[in-house]
Short mmCIF file of C-alpha atoms and ligand atoms in Angstrom, two decimals:
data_model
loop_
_atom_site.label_atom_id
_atom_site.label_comp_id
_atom_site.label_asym_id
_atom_site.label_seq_id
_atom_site.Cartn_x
_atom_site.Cartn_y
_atom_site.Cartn_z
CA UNK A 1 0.00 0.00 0.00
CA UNK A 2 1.73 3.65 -1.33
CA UNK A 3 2.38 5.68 2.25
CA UNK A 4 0.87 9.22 2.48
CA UNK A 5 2.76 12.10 1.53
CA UNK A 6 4.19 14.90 3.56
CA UNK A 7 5.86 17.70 3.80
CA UNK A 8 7.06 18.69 7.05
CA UNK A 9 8.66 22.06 7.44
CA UNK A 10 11.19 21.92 10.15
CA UNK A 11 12.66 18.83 11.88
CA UNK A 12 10.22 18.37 15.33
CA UNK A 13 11.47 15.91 18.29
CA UNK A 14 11.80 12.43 17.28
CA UNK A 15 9.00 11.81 20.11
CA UNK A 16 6.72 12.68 17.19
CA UNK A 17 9.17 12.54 13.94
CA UNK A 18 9.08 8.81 13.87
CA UNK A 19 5.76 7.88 14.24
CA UNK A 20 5.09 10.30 10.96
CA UNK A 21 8.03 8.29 9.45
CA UNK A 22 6.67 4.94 10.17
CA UNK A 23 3.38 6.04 8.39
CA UNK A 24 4.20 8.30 5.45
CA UNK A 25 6.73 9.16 3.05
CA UNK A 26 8.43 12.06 4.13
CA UNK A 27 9.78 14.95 2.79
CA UNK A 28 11.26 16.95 6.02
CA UNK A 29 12.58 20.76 5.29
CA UNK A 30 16.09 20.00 7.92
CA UNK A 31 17.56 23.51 7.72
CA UNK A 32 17.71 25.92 10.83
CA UNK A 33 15.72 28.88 9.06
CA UNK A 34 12.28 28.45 7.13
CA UNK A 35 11.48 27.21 3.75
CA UNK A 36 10.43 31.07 1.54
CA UNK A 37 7.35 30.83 0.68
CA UNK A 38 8.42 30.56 -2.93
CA UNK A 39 9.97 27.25 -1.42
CA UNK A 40 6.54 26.18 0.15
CA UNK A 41 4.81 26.88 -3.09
CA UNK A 42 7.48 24.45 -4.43
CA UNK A 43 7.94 21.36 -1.82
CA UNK A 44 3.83 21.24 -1.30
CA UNK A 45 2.13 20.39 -4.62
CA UNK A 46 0.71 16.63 -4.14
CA UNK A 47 1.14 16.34 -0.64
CA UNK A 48 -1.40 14.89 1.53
CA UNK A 49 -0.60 16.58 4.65
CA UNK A 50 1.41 19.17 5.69
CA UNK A 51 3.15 19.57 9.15
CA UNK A 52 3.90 23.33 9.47
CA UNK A 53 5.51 25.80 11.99
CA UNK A 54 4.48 29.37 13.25
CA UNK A 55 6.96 31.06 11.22
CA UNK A 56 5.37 29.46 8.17
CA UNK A 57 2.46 30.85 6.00
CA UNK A 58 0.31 28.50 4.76
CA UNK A 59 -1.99 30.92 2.96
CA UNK A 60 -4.41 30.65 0.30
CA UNK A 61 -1.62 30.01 -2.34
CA UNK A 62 0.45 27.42 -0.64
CA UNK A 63 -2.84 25.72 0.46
CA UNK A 64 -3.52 26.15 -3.41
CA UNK A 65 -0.23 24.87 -4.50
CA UNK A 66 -0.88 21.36 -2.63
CA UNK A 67 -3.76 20.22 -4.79
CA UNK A 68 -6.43 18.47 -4.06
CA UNK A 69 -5.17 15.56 -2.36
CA UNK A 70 -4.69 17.70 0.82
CA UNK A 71 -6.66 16.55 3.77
CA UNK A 72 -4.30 18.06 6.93
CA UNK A 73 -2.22 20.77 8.30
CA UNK A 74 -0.90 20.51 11.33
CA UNK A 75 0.35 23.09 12.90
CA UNK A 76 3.15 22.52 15.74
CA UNK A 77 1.69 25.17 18.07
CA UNK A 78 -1.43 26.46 19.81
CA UNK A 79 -1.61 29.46 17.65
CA UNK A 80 -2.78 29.13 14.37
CA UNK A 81 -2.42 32.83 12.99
CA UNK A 82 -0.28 31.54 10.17
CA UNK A 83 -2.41 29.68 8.32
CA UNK A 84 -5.85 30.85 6.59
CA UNK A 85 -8.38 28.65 8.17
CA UNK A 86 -10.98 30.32 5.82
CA UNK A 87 -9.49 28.17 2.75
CA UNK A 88 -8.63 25.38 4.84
CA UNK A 89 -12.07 25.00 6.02
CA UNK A 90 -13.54 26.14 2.30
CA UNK A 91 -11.64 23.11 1.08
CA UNK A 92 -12.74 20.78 3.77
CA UNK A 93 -9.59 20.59 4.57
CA UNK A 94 -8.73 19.90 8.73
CA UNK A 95 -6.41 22.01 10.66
CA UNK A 96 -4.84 21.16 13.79
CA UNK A 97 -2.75 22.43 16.89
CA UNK A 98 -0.89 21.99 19.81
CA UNK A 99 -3.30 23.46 23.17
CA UNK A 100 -2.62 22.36 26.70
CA UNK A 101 0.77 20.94 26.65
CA UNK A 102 2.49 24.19 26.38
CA UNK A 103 0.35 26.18 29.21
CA UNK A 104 2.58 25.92 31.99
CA UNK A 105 5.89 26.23 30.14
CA UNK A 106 4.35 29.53 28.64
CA UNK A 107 2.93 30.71 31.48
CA UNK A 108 6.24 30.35 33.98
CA UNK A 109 7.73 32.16 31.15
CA UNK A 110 5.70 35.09 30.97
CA UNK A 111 5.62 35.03 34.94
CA UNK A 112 9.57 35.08 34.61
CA UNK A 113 9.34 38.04 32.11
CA UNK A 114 6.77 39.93 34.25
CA UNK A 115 9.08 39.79 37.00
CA UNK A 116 12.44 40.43 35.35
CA UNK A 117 10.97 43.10 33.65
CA UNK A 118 9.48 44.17 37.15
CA UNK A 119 12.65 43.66 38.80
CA UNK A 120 15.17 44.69 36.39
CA UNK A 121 17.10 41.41 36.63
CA UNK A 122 18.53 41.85 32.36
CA UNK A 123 19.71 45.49 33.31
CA UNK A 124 20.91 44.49 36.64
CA UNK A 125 23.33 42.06 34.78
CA UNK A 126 24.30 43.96 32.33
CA UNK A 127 25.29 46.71 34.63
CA UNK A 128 27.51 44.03 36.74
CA UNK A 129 29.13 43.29 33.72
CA UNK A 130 29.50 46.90 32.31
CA UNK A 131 31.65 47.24 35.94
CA UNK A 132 29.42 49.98 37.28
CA UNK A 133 28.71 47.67 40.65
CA UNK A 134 30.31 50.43 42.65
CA UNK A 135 28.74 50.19 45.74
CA UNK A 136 25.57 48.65 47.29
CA UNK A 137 23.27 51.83 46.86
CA UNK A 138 19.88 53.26 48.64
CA UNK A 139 18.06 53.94 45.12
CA UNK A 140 20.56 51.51 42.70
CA UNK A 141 18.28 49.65 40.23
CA UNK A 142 15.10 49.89 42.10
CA UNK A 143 11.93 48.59 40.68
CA UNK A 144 8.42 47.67 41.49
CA UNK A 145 6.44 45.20 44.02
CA UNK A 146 4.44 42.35 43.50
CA UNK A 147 2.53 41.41 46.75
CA UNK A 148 -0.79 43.63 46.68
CA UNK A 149 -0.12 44.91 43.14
CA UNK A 150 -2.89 43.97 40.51
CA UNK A 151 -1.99 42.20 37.52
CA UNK A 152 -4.72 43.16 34.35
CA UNK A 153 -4.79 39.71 32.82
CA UNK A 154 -5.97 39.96 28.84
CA UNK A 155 -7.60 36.70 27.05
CA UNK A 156 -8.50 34.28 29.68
CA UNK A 157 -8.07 30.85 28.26
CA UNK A 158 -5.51 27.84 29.32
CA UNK A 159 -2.62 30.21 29.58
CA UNK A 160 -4.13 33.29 30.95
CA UNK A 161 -5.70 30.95 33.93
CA UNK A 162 -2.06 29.49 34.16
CA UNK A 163 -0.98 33.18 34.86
CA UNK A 164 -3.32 33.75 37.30
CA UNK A 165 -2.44 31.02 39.70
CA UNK A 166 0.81 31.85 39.68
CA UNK A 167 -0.27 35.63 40.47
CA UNK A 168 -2.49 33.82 43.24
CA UNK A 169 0.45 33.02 44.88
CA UNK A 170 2.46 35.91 44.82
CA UNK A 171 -0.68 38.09 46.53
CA UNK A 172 -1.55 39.87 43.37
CA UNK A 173 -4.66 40.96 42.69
CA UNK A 174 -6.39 39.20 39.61
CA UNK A 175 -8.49 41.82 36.37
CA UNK A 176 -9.30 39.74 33.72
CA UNK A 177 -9.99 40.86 30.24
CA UNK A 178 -12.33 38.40 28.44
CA UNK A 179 -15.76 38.77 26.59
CA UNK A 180 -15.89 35.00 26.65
CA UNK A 181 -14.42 33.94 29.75
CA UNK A 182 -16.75 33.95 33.14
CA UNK A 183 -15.44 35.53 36.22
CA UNK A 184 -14.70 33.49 39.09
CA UNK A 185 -13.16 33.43 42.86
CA UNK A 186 -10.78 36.27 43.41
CA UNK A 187 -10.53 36.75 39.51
CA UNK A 188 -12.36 39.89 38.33
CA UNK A 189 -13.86 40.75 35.19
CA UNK A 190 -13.42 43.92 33.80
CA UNK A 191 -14.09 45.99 30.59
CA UNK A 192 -10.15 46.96 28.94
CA UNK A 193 -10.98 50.61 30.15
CA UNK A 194 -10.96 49.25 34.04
CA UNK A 195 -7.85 47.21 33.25
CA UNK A 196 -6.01 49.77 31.90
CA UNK A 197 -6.46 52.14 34.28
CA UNK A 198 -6.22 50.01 37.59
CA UNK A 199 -3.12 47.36 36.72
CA UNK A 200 0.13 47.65 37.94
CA UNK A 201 1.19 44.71 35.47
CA UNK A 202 -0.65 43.57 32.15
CA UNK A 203 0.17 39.93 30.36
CA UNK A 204 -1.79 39.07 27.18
CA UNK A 205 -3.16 36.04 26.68
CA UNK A 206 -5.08 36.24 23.87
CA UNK A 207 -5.10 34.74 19.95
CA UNK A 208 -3.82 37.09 16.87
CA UNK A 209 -7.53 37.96 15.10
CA UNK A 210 -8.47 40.88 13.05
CA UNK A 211 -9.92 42.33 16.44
CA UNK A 212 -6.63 42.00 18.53
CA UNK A 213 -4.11 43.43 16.08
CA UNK A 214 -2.97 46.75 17.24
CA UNK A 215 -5.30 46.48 20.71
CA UNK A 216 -2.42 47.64 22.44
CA UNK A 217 -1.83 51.01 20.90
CA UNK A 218 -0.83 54.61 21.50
CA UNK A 219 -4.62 55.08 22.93
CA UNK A 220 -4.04 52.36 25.48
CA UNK A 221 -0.53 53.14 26.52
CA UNK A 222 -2.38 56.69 27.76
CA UNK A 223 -4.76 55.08 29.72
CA UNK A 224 -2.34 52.33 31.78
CA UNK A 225 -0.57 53.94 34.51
CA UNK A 226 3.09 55.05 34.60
CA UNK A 227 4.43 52.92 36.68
CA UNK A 228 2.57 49.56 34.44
CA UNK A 229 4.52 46.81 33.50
CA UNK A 230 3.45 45.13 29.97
CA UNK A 231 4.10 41.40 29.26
CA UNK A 232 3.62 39.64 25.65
CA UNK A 233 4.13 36.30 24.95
CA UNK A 234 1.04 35.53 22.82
CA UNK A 235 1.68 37.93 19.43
CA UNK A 236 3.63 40.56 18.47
CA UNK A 237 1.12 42.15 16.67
CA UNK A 238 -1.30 42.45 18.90
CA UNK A 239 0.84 45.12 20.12
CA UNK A 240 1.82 48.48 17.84
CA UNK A 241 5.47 48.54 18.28
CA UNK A 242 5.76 52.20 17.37
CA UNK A 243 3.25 52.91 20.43
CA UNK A 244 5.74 50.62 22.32
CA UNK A 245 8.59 52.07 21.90
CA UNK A 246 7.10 55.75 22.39
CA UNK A 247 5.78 54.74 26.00
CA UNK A 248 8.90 52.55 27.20
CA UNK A 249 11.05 55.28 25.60
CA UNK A 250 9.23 58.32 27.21
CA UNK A 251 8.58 56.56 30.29
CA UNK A 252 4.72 56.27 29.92
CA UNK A 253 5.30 52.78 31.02
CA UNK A 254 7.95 51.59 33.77
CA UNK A 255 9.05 48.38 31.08
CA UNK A 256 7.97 45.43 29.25
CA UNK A 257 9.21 41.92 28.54
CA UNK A 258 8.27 40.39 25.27
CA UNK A 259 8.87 37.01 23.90
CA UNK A 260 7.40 38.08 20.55
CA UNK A 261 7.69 40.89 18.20
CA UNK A 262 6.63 42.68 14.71
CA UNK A 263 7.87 41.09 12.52
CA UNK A 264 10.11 37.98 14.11
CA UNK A 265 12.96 37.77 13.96
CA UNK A 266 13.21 41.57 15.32
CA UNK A 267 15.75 43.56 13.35
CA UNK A 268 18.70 44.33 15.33
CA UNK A 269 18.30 47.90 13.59
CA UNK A 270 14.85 47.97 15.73
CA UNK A 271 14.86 51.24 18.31
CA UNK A 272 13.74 48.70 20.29
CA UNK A 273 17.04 47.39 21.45
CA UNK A 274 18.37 50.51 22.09
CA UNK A 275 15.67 50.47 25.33
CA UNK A 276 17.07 49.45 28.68
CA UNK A 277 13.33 49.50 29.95
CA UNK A 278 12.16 45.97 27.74
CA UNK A 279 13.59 42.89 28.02
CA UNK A 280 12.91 40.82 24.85
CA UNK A 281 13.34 36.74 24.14
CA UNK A 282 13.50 35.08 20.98
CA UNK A 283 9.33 33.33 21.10
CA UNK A 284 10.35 30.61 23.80
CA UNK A 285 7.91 30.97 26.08
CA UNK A 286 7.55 27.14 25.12
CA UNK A 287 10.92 25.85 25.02
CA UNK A 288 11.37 22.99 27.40
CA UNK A 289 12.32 19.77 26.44
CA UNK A 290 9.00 18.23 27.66
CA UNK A 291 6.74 20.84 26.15
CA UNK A 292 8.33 20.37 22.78
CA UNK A 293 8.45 16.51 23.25
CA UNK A 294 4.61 16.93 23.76
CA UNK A 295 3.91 19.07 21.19
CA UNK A 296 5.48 16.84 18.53
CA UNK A 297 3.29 13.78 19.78
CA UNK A 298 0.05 15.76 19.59
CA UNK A 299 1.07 17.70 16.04
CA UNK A 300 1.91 14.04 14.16
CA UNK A 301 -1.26 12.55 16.13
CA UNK A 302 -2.87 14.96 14.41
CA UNK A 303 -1.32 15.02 11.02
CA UNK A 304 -1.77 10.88 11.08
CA UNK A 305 -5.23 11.09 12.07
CA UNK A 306 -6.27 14.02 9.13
CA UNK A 307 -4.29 11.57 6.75
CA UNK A 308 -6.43 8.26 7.95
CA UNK A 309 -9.38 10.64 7.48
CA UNK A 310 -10.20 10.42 11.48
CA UNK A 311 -11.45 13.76 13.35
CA UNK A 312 -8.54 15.11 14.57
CA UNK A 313 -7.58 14.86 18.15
CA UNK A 314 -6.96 18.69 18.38
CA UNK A 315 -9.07 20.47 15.66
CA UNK A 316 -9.24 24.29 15.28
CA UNK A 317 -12.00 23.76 12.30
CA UNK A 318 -14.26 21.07 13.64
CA UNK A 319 -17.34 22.69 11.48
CA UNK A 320 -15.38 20.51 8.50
CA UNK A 321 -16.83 17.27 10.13
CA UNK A 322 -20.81 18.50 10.49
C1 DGY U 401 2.43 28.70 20.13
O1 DGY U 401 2.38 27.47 20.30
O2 DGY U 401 1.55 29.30 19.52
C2 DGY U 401 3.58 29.43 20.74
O3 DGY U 401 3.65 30.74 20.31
C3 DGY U 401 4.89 28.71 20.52
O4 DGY U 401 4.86 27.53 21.23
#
């Protein structure tokens, strides 16, 4: 019996590599940086399924290029902003992702952002370095507190709630932004005016839509107060980097730690990195080996599954199977 064909766009733990290569015929993109997507137009035509990255656009015209014989993507992440789920779903075609496995990782990373940021651990360090330790010093480096401070929580899903209880813990007081999500003990829901205005720290939770893009602008910056402490490790364009860099740079903010940016990688001729105010990682909020391990067994459960023709395990388009 002829295998299944895929194409898989960047080589995933072998917890989840080598069941895809016991099933299907493989044709795995192993370079560090991304296939162009003049190079995804070329490696998908004919494939059955695709295993894809974040960093890779499976639009309309790569989802075109495959053909008709494509039944999956699976995406090896929770978000699915890369890929248009309009045509996917148009074509019948099912779309999966990675959700759960990567809640804690992400959320003790945003946690240790919020509080380096907070804290002022990266500048600290540099500054030992840089040999201007001098003395121990009444007002050296000082930065904000956590215990009684409220922390404006926006999109309250797996990772947001992860965020909380660690907040829980530390004696924060819990706004949550979240038409959708239901208020509950000690966690209060808010409209983004009341967050704004009354958190000490924000961390966004929430998915890259048309809605979100931009939500944290120039207009929002205004309203947060001056001593708030901003946290991203869902998007980077959910927040307007220009606006960013005006309120970190003008001290409209205290500082921010971000794990993602506009556009990724960020260019080291970004204005950004000239701020000693924003601490920013390279997107790996996710990165431990357990949370990647996982998220390779659920993405080629869910590419094997979309090639048998089964519902997928983890579906972001389960209208495709009324
Ligand atoms: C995701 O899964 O969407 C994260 O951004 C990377 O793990």
């Amino acid at each position: 019996m002829t295998k299944p064909k895929v194409f898989i766009t960047r080589r995933i733990p072998d917890a989840g590599l080598s069941l895809i290569y016991d099933a299907c015929e493989v044709d795995l993109w192993d370079k560090d940086l991304p296939p162009s997507k003049e190079e995804l137009l070329q490696y998908v035509p004919g494939v059955d399924g695709i295993l894809s990255l974040l960093s890779d656009p499976i639009d309309s015209d790569v989802i075109q290029a495959a053909g008709d014989k494509l039944r999956v993507i699976s995406n090896y992440a929770v978000g699915y902003n890369n890929i248009d789920i309009r045509e996917a779903t148009q074509r019948k075609i099912a779309v999966g992702n990675t959700p759960g496995v990567l809640t804690d990782a992400t959320a003790d990373f945003a946690f240790s952002l919020m509080m380096s940021a907070g804290r002022r651990v990266v500048e600290a360090e540099k500054h030992v370095r840089a040999g201007k330790w001098k003395t121990w010093g009444p007002s050296t480096l000082l930065g904000v507190d956590f215990a009684g401070a409220t922390l404006g929580i926006i999109g309250f899903g797996r990772i947001g709630k992860a965020m909380a209880r660690r907040a829980t813990g530390f004696g924060m007081r819990i706004l949550i932004y979240d038409p959708t999500a239901q208020a509950m003990a000690e966690i209060i829901k808010v409209d983004l005016d009341t967050l704004y205005r009354e958190s000490d720290f924000i961390s966004i939770h929430t998915p890259l839509t048309p809605e979100t893009k931009h939500m944290i602008n120039a207009a929002a910056f205004a309203r947060m107060k001056s001593n708030v402490v901003l946290v991203n490790t869902a998007r980077g364009e959910i927040v307007d980097q220009e606006a960013l860099y005006d309120a970190l740079k003008n001290h409209r903010i205290f500082a921010a730690g971000i794990d993602v940016s506009d556009p990724e990688p960020l260019p080291m001729d970004s204005p950004l990195l000239e701020l000693d105010n924003l601490i920013i990682c390279p997107h790996i909020a996710s990165a431990s080996t357990s949370t990647r391990e996982n998220m390779a067994l659920i993405a080629a459960g869910n590419l094997l599954a979309g090639l048998k023709g089964e519902r997928l395990p983890f579906s972001v388009n389960p209208e495709i199977y009324n």
